[in-house]
Coordinates of C-alpha atoms and ligand atoms in Angstrom, one line a residue:
M276 CA -26.0 72.5 71.0
S277 CA -29.3 70.8 71.5
T278 CA -29.2 67.0 71.3
D279 CA -31.8 65.0 69.4
R280 CA -33.6 64.4 72.7
T281 CA -36.1 66.7 74.2
V282 CA -36.6 66.8 78.0
A283 CA -39.9 65.0 77.5
D284 CA -38.2 61.9 76.0
R285 CA -38.4 59.1 78.4
G286 CA -35.2 57.3 79.2
S287 CA -34.5 54.2 81.3
A288 CA -32.6 54.0 84.5
L289 CA -28.9 53.2 84.6
P290 CA -28.0 49.6 85.7
S291 CA -28.3 49.0 89.4
G292 CA -26.0 51.1 91.6
L293 CA -24.7 53.3 88.8
G294 CA -27.1 56.1 89.6
R295 CA -24.9 56.9 92.6
V296 CA -21.7 57.1 90.5
Y297 CA -23.0 59.0 87.4
P298 CA -24.3 62.6 87.6
M299 CA -27.8 63.1 88.9
G300 CA -30.4 62.7 86.1
S301 CA -28.2 60.5 83.9
D302 CA -30.1 57.8 82.1
L303 CA -30.2 55.7 79.0
G304 CA -32.0 57.3 76.1
P305 CA -34.6 55.6 73.9
G306 CA -31.8 54.2 71.7
G307 CA -30.0 52.8 74.7
G308 CA -27.2 55.5 74.8
L309 CA -26.0 57.1 78.0
R310 CA -27.4 60.6 78.5
I311 CA -26.0 63.2 80.9
A312 CA -28.7 65.8 81.9
G313 CA -30.6 64.9 78.8
C314 CA -27.7 65.1 76.4
D315 CA -26.8 62.0 74.4
T316 CA -23.1 61.3 75.0
R317 CA -22.7 60.1 71.3
E318 CA -24.0 63.5 70.2
L319 CA -21.7 65.2 72.6
V320 CA -18.7 63.4 71.2
R321 CA -19.8 64.3 67.6
E322 CA -19.8 67.9 68.6
F323 CA -16.9 68.2 71.1
G324 CA -14.7 65.2 70.4
T325 CA -12.9 63.0 73.0
P326 CA -11.4 63.0 75.5
A327 CA -13.8 65.4 77.1
Y328 CA -15.0 66.3 80.6
V329 CA -18.8 66.4 80.8
Y330 CA -20.8 67.8 83.7
A331 CA -24.4 67.9 84.7
E332 CA -24.8 71.6 85.7
D333 CA -27.9 71.1 87.9
D334 CA -26.0 68.4 89.8
L335 CA -23.3 70.9 90.8
R336 CA -26.0 73.2 92.1
A337 CA -27.9 70.4 93.8
R338 CA -24.8 69.3 95.7
A339 CA -24.1 72.8 96.8
R340 CA -27.6 73.2 98.0
A341 CA -27.7 69.9 99.7
T342 CA -24.6 70.7 101.6
R343 CA -25.8 74.1 102.7
D344 CA -29.3 72.7 103.6
A345 CA -27.7 70.0 105.7
F346 CA -26.1 72.6 107.9
A347 CA -28.9 75.1 107.7
A348 CA -31.3 72.5 109.1
R349 CA -29.2 72.3 112.2
T350 CA -27.7 75.7 112.8
D351 CA -27.6 79.4 111.6
R352 CA -23.9 79.5 112.4
F353 CA -22.2 77.8 109.4
E354 CA -20.4 78.5 106.2
V355 CA -19.8 76.1 103.3
L356 CA -16.6 76.8 101.3
Y357 CA -16.0 75.3 97.9
A358 CA -12.5 73.8 97.8
S359 CA -11.8 75.2 94.4
K360 CA -8.8 73.0 93.8
A361 CA -11.1 70.2 93.0
F362 CA -12.4 71.8 89.8
P363 CA -11.3 75.4 89.4
A364 CA -13.1 76.1 86.1
T365 CA -14.6 79.6 86.0
A366 CA -18.0 78.2 85.0
A367 CA -18.1 76.1 88.1
L368 CA -16.8 78.8 90.4
R369 CA -19.6 81.1 89.1
I370 CA -22.2 78.5 89.9
F371 CA -21.0 78.1 93.4
A372 CA -20.7 81.8 93.9
E373 CA -24.4 82.1 92.7
E374 CA -25.3 79.3 95.1
G375 CA -24.0 81.4 98.0
L376 CA -21.0 79.3 98.9
S377 CA -17.7 80.8 100.0
V378 CA -14.5 79.6 98.5
D379 CA -11.2 78.0 99.5
C380 CA -8.3 79.0 97.3
A381 CA -4.9 77.3 97.7
S382 CA -2.7 79.6 95.6
G383 CA -2.5 83.1 94.0
G384 CA -3.8 81.5 90.8
E385 CA -6.9 80.0 92.4
L386 CA -7.4 83.3 94.1
H387 CA -7.2 85.1 90.8
L388 CA -9.8 82.6 89.3
A389 CA -12.2 83.0 92.2
L390 CA -12.0 86.8 92.0
N391 CA -12.5 86.7 88.3
A392 CA -15.5 84.4 88.7
G393 CA -17.1 87.0 90.9
F394 CA -16.6 85.8 94.4
D395 CA -16.9 88.6 97.0
P396 CA -13.4 88.8 98.4
E397 CA -14.9 88.7 101.9
R398 CA -16.0 85.1 101.2
I399 CA -12.5 84.0 100.1
Y400 CA -10.2 81.9 102.3
L401 CA -6.6 81.7 101.2
H402 CA -4.9 78.4 102.0
G403 CA -1.6 76.9 101.2
N404 CA 1.4 75.6 103.1
N405 CA 3.9 77.9 101.4
K406 CA 2.3 81.2 100.3
S407 CA 4.7 83.5 98.7
E408 CA 5.0 87.2 99.6
A409 CA 3.5 88.1 96.3
E410 CA 0.5 85.8 97.0
L411 CA 0.0 87.3 100.5
E412 CA 0.2 90.8 99.0
Q413 CA -2.4 89.8 96.4
A414 CA -4.6 88.6 99.2
V415 CA -4.3 91.7 101.3
E416 CA -4.7 94.1 98.3
S417 CA -7.8 92.3 97.0
G418 CA -9.4 92.3 100.5
V419 CA -9.5 88.6 101.0
G420 CA -11.6 87.9 104.1
H421 CA -9.3 85.4 105.8
V422 CA -5.8 84.1 105.2
I423 CA -5.2 80.7 106.8
V424 CA -1.7 80.9 108.2
D425 CA 0.1 77.6 108.0
S426 CA 3.6 78.1 109.5
F427 CA 5.7 80.4 111.7
D428 CA 7.5 81.8 108.6
E429 CA 4.2 82.6 107.1
I430 CA 2.9 84.5 110.2
D431 CA 6.1 86.6 109.9
R432 CA 5.7 87.1 106.2
L433 CA 2.0 88.1 106.4
D434 CA 2.6 90.3 109.4
R435 CA 5.2 92.2 107.3
V436 CA 3.0 92.3 104.2
A437 CA -0.2 93.3 106.0
A438 CA 1.6 96.0 108.0
G439 CA -0.7 96.3 110.9
S440 CA -3.8 96.3 108.8
G441 CA -5.6 93.9 111.1
Q442 CA -5.8 91.2 108.3
R443 CA -8.1 88.5 109.6
I444 CA -6.5 85.1 109.8
M445 CA -7.3 81.5 110.8
M446 CA -4.5 79.2 112.0
R447 CA -4.2 75.8 110.5
V448 CA -3.2 73.1 112.9
T449 CA -2.3 69.4 112.4
P450 CA -4.3 67.8 115.1
G451 CA -2.7 64.3 115.0
I452 CA -5.8 62.6 113.7
E453 CA -5.4 60.1 110.9
P454 CA -8.5 59.1 109.0
E455 CA -8.4 55.8 107.0
T456 CA -7.6 56.9 103.5
H457 CA -4.7 56.9 101.1
K458 CA -1.6 58.4 102.7
A459 CA -1.2 60.9 99.9
I460 CA -4.5 62.5 100.8
R461 CA -4.1 62.2 104.6
T462 CA -3.2 65.6 106.1
G463 CA -4.0 65.6 109.8
Q464 CA -1.1 63.7 111.1
E465 CA 1.7 65.4 113.0
D466 CA 4.3 64.4 110.4
S467 CA 2.9 66.6 107.7
K468 CA 4.1 69.6 105.6
F469 CA 0.8 71.3 106.5
G470 CA -0.1 73.4 109.5
I471 CA 1.2 74.0 113.0
P472 CA 1.7 70.9 115.0
M473 CA -0.2 70.7 118.3
R474 CA 2.9 70.9 120.4
E475 CA 3.8 74.2 118.7
V476 CA 0.3 75.8 119.0
E477 CA 1.0 77.8 122.1
R478 CA 4.2 79.3 120.6
A479 CA 2.2 80.2 117.4
L480 CA -0.6 81.8 119.4
E481 CA 2.0 83.9 121.2
R482 CA 3.6 84.9 118.0
I483 CA 0.2 85.9 116.5
G484 CA -0.6 87.8 119.6
R485 CA 2.5 90.0 119.0
S486 CA 1.5 90.6 115.3
G487 CA -0.9 93.0 113.7
L488 CA -3.1 90.1 112.6
E489 CA -6.5 89.3 113.9
L490 CA -6.9 85.6 114.8
R491 CA -10.5 84.7 114.0
G492 CA -10.4 80.9 114.3
L493 CA -8.8 77.5 113.8
H494 CA -8.6 75.3 110.8
A495 CA -7.7 71.7 110.2
H496 CA -8.2 69.4 107.2
I497 CA -7.5 65.9 108.0
G498 CA -7.8 64.2 104.7
S499 CA -9.9 63.4 101.7
Q500 CA -12.4 60.6 100.9
V501 CA -13.1 60.3 104.6
F502 CA -16.0 57.8 105.3
D503 CA -15.5 57.7 109.1
L504 CA -17.6 60.5 110.6
D505 CA -16.2 60.1 114.1
V506 CA -13.0 61.8 113.1
Y507 CA -14.8 65.1 112.7
E508 CA -16.1 64.8 116.2
S509 CA -12.6 64.0 117.5
L510 CA -11.3 66.9 115.5
A511 CA -13.7 69.4 117.1
D512 CA -12.7 68.0 120.5
V513 CA -9.0 68.6 119.8
L514 CA -9.5 72.1 118.4
R515 CA -11.8 73.3 121.1
Q516 CA -9.0 72.6 123.6
I517 CA -6.9 75.3 122.0
G518 CA -9.3 78.1 122.8
D519 CA -12.5 79.9 122.0
Y520 CA -12.6 81.7 118.6
P521 CA -15.5 82.8 116.5
L522 CA -14.7 80.4 113.6
L523 CA -13.9 76.7 113.5
N524 CA -13.1 75.2 110.1
L525 CA -13.2 71.4 110.1
G526 CA -12.0 71.0 106.5
G527 CA -13.4 69.0 103.6
G528 CA -12.9 65.4 102.7
F529 CA -16.5 64.3 102.3
A530 CA -16.4 61.0 100.4
I531 CA -18.0 60.3 97.1
A532 CA -18.9 57.1 95.1
Y533 CA -16.2 56.3 92.7
T534 CA -17.6 52.8 92.1
R535 CA -21.1 51.3 92.6
E536 CA -19.8 49.6 95.8
D537 CA -19.0 52.9 97.5
R538 CA -21.6 54.2 100.0
P539 CA -20.5 57.6 101.0
P540 CA -22.5 59.1 103.9
P541 CA -24.9 61.9 102.9
A542 CA -24.1 65.6 103.5
E543 CA -26.5 65.5 106.5
E544 CA -24.3 63.0 108.3
Y545 CA -21.2 65.1 107.8
A546 CA -23.0 68.2 109.0
E547 CA -24.3 66.3 112.1
A548 CA -20.8 65.0 112.9
M549 CA -19.1 68.4 112.4
L550 CA -21.6 70.2 114.6
A551 CA -21.9 67.5 117.3
H552 CA -18.8 68.5 119.2
A553 CA -18.4 72.1 118.1
P554 CA -18.5 74.6 120.9
E555 CA -21.8 76.6 121.4
G556 CA -21.9 79.9 119.5
V557 CA -19.0 79.0 117.2
T558 CA -19.5 79.4 113.4
V559 CA -18.6 76.0 111.8
L560 CA -17.0 76.1 108.4
C561 CA -16.5 73.1 106.1
E562 CA -14.7 73.1 102.8
P563 CA -15.6 70.1 100.6
G564 CA -14.2 69.9 97.1
R565 CA -14.8 66.5 95.5
S566 CA -18.3 66.0 97.1
L567 CA -19.5 69.1 95.2
V568 CA -18.1 68.2 91.8
G569 CA -16.8 64.6 91.7
N570 CA -20.0 62.7 90.8
A571 CA -21.3 65.6 88.7
G572 CA -18.7 64.9 86.0
I573 CA -17.6 62.1 83.8
S574 CA -14.9 61.7 81.2
L575 CA -15.6 60.5 77.7
Y576 CA -13.0 58.7 75.6
T577 CA -12.9 56.9 72.3
V578 CA -11.4 53.4 72.1
G579 CA -8.5 53.1 69.7
T580 CA -7.2 49.6 70.1
V581 CA -8.3 46.4 71.8
K582 CA -5.3 44.2 72.3
Q583 CA -6.0 40.6 73.4
I584 CA -3.0 38.7 74.9
P585 CA -4.2 35.1 75.0
G586 CA -4.0 33.8 78.6
V587 CA -2.8 37.1 79.9
R588 CA -5.4 39.9 79.5
T589 CA -7.2 42.4 77.2
Y590 CA -5.9 45.9 76.9
V591 CA -8.4 48.6 75.9
A592 CA -6.6 51.7 74.9
V593 CA -8.4 55.1 74.9
D594 CA -7.4 58.4 73.5
G595 CA -6.6 60.0 76.9
G596 CA -5.0 58.7 80.0
M597 CA -2.7 60.0 82.7
A598 CA -2.6 63.5 81.3
D599 CA -6.4 64.0 81.9
N600 CA -6.7 61.8 85.0
I601 CA -3.6 61.3 87.0
R602 CA -5.4 60.0 90.1
P603 CA -5.1 56.3 89.5
M604 CA -1.4 56.6 89.1
L605 CA -0.9 59.2 91.8
Y606 CA -2.8 57.4 94.6
G607 CA -4.3 54.2 93.2
A608 CA -7.8 55.8 92.7
V609 CA -10.3 53.2 91.4
Y610 CA -12.9 54.0 88.8
E611 CA -15.5 52.1 86.7
A612 CA -16.2 52.5 83.0
D613 CA -18.9 51.7 80.5
V614 CA -19.3 51.7 76.7
V615 CA -21.9 54.4 76.4
D616 CA -24.3 52.5 74.2
R617 CA -23.5 49.0 75.4
F618 CA -23.7 48.7 79.2
G619 CA -22.6 45.4 80.6
D620 CA -19.6 43.5 81.9
S621 CA -18.9 40.6 79.5
T622 CA -15.2 41.4 79.1
P623 CA -12.7 41.8 81.9
C624 CA -10.0 44.2 80.7
R625 CA -7.4 46.9 81.6
I626 CA -8.3 50.4 80.3
V627 CA -5.1 52.2 79.5
G628 CA -4.3 55.6 78.0
K629 CA -2.1 56.6 75.0
H630 CA 0.9 57.9 77.0
C631 CA 4.4 56.5 76.8
E632 CA 4.3 55.0 80.2
S633 CA 3.4 51.4 81.2
G634 CA 1.9 53.0 84.3
D635 CA -0.6 54.8 82.2
V636 CA -3.5 52.7 83.5
L637 CA -6.8 54.4 84.0
I638 CA -8.6 51.3 85.3
S639 CA -6.6 48.2 86.2
E640 CA -9.5 45.7 86.6
A641 CA -12.3 47.0 84.4
T642 CA -15.2 45.2 82.8
L643 CA -16.7 46.4 79.6
E644 CA -19.4 44.9 77.3
D645 CA -17.5 43.6 74.3
P646 CA -15.3 46.6 73.7
R647 CA -14.3 47.5 70.1
P648 CA -12.3 50.2 68.4
G649 CA -14.5 53.3 67.9
D650 CA -16.5 52.7 71.0
I651 CA -17.1 55.6 73.3
V652 CA -16.3 54.9 76.9
A653 CA -17.5 56.9 79.9
V654 CA -15.6 57.0 83.2
P655 CA -17.9 58.4 85.8
A656 CA -16.9 60.3 89.0
T657 CA -14.0 62.1 87.4
G658 CA -15.5 65.6 88.1
A659 CA -13.0 66.3 90.9
Y660 CA -9.2 66.6 90.3
G661 CA -9.4 65.5 86.7
H662 CA -9.5 68.8 84.8
A663 CA -7.7 70.3 87.8
M664 CA -4.7 68.1 87.6
A665 CA -4.5 67.7 83.9
S666 CA -1.2 68.1 82.1
N667 CA 0.2 68.2 78.6
Y668 CA 2.3 65.1 79.0
N669 CA 3.3 63.8 75.5
A670 CA 2.1 67.1 74.2
L671 CA -1.5 66.1 74.4
P672 CA -3.8 69.1 74.2
R673 CA -6.0 69.2 77.4
P674 CA -9.6 68.2 77.0
P675 CA -12.6 70.6 76.9
V676 CA -15.2 70.9 79.6
V677 CA -18.8 70.7 78.6
F678 CA -21.8 71.6 80.8
C679 CA -25.1 69.8 80.2
R680 CA -28.5 70.9 81.3
D681 CA -32.1 69.9 80.2
G682 CA -30.8 68.4 77.0
D683 CA -28.6 71.4 76.1
A684 CA -24.8 71.3 76.2
R685 CA -22.5 74.3 76.3
L686 CA -18.7 74.4 76.0
V687 CA -17.3 76.2 79.1
V688 CA -13.6 75.4 78.5
R689 CA -12.4 74.7 75.0
R690 CA -10.1 72.0 73.9
E691 CA -6.5 73.0 73.7
T692 CA -4.9 73.2 70.2
Y693 CA -1.4 72.4 69.0
D694 CA -0.9 76.2 68.8
D695 CA -1.6 76.3 72.6
L696 CA 1.4 73.9 73.0
T697 CA 3.8 76.5 71.6
R698 CA 2.1 79.6 72.9
R699 CA 4.5 80.2 75.8
D700 CA 7.6 79.7 73.8
V701 CA 9.8 82.9 73.6
Ligands
PLP89 C1 -7.1 72.4 103.0 C2 -8.0 71.6 102.2 N1 -9.3 71.8 102.3 C3 -10.2 71.1 101.5 C4 -9.8 70.1 100.6 C5 -10.8 69.4 99.8 O1 -10.8 68.1 100.0 P1 -11.9 67.2 99.3 O2 -11.9 67.5 97.8 O3 -11.5 65.8 99.6 O4 -13.2 67.6 99.9 C6 -8.4 69.9 100.5 C7 -7.9 68.8 99.6 O5 -6.8 68.7 99.3 C8 -7.5 70.6 101.3 O6 -6.2 70.4 101.3

């Protein structure tokens, strides 16, 4: 579709601070409506309905380039992996493959999607704390460049499956470093289901030494939404004590702006921190997910009811909720929202979904400008782990994904239908 706006139409800037939260190039059109990459959100809703995930395609590319450029300006020895769990849509995977990124897959399903999207198997890194024999076979057979071994059992399993083929591996360790972030997205502490604890590293190296696997490097991912850059320096310090290997993967976790108050460090600062304590001659890998896709996407909803409880609060109910964005309920993620053609904050309210759970609260303390039934509400910064974690709770069909670019919108994932809900019945 092409919206009523041409690229030449002049829009006005979003209210202060929101430029950081909405996709690059978002603005208010001549009629005052929110536009994503030149597409009027009201037009998008007319064509694709709500709820819907809407992305600015160029923003995805720009973030991939900015991350690569940040490393390239400092070293030739680096590799940027897209952590595909954040948004494993084929269209996004294709974009990142085109932009020259490698990819982190955390399951056989994600591996299937990455191969299907055209990633060179050499550039695929297979993660996961409990890979099945079938997943390991799939990796070996499809020529995956590196498998990140996560446990002793897995070393045994992969050794059996790879049968002396010299499959290249990296070893994931839990370095005992805890960044300040929600405990559900903290992964570097010793008490973790992920990776080999530091105190077991020697025994793991010895086991790998007796295998037919080729250990190419070390890996650690200490958590997500990490603002504190020093932890990446400490991480490199810890890992370099283990030994010299060609590859050093310091994980993802680059923070993004979920609200206008958030000030995530730019990619340059993450690159600087990751490279600062890395040993000379080592190739440094990073694997961001949310920072490549989170702010490139928004969710659009339609308001159904506005319930005022005098002296208590105002509930604004939208036509989605925990099935299309579980993050607020899973780990208290905080978002902002706006009525797409009435920006402002006159009305404190709680934005809730339509699911049969009192906990179905998308934004606990929101402000909207005089919200009314029929309004279209945008929640920015939902580009990561929204679509990826979506479910069919209450038999809601999952939303479509729409990519916008230069005033044109294209559907890249269609909305589910009621027929899809019974498709797997036997
Ligand atoms: C091993 C690993 N790498 C990378 C990531 C990506 O994290 P983020 O999306 O915060 O960058 C994750 C997230 O769970 C992860 O577990």
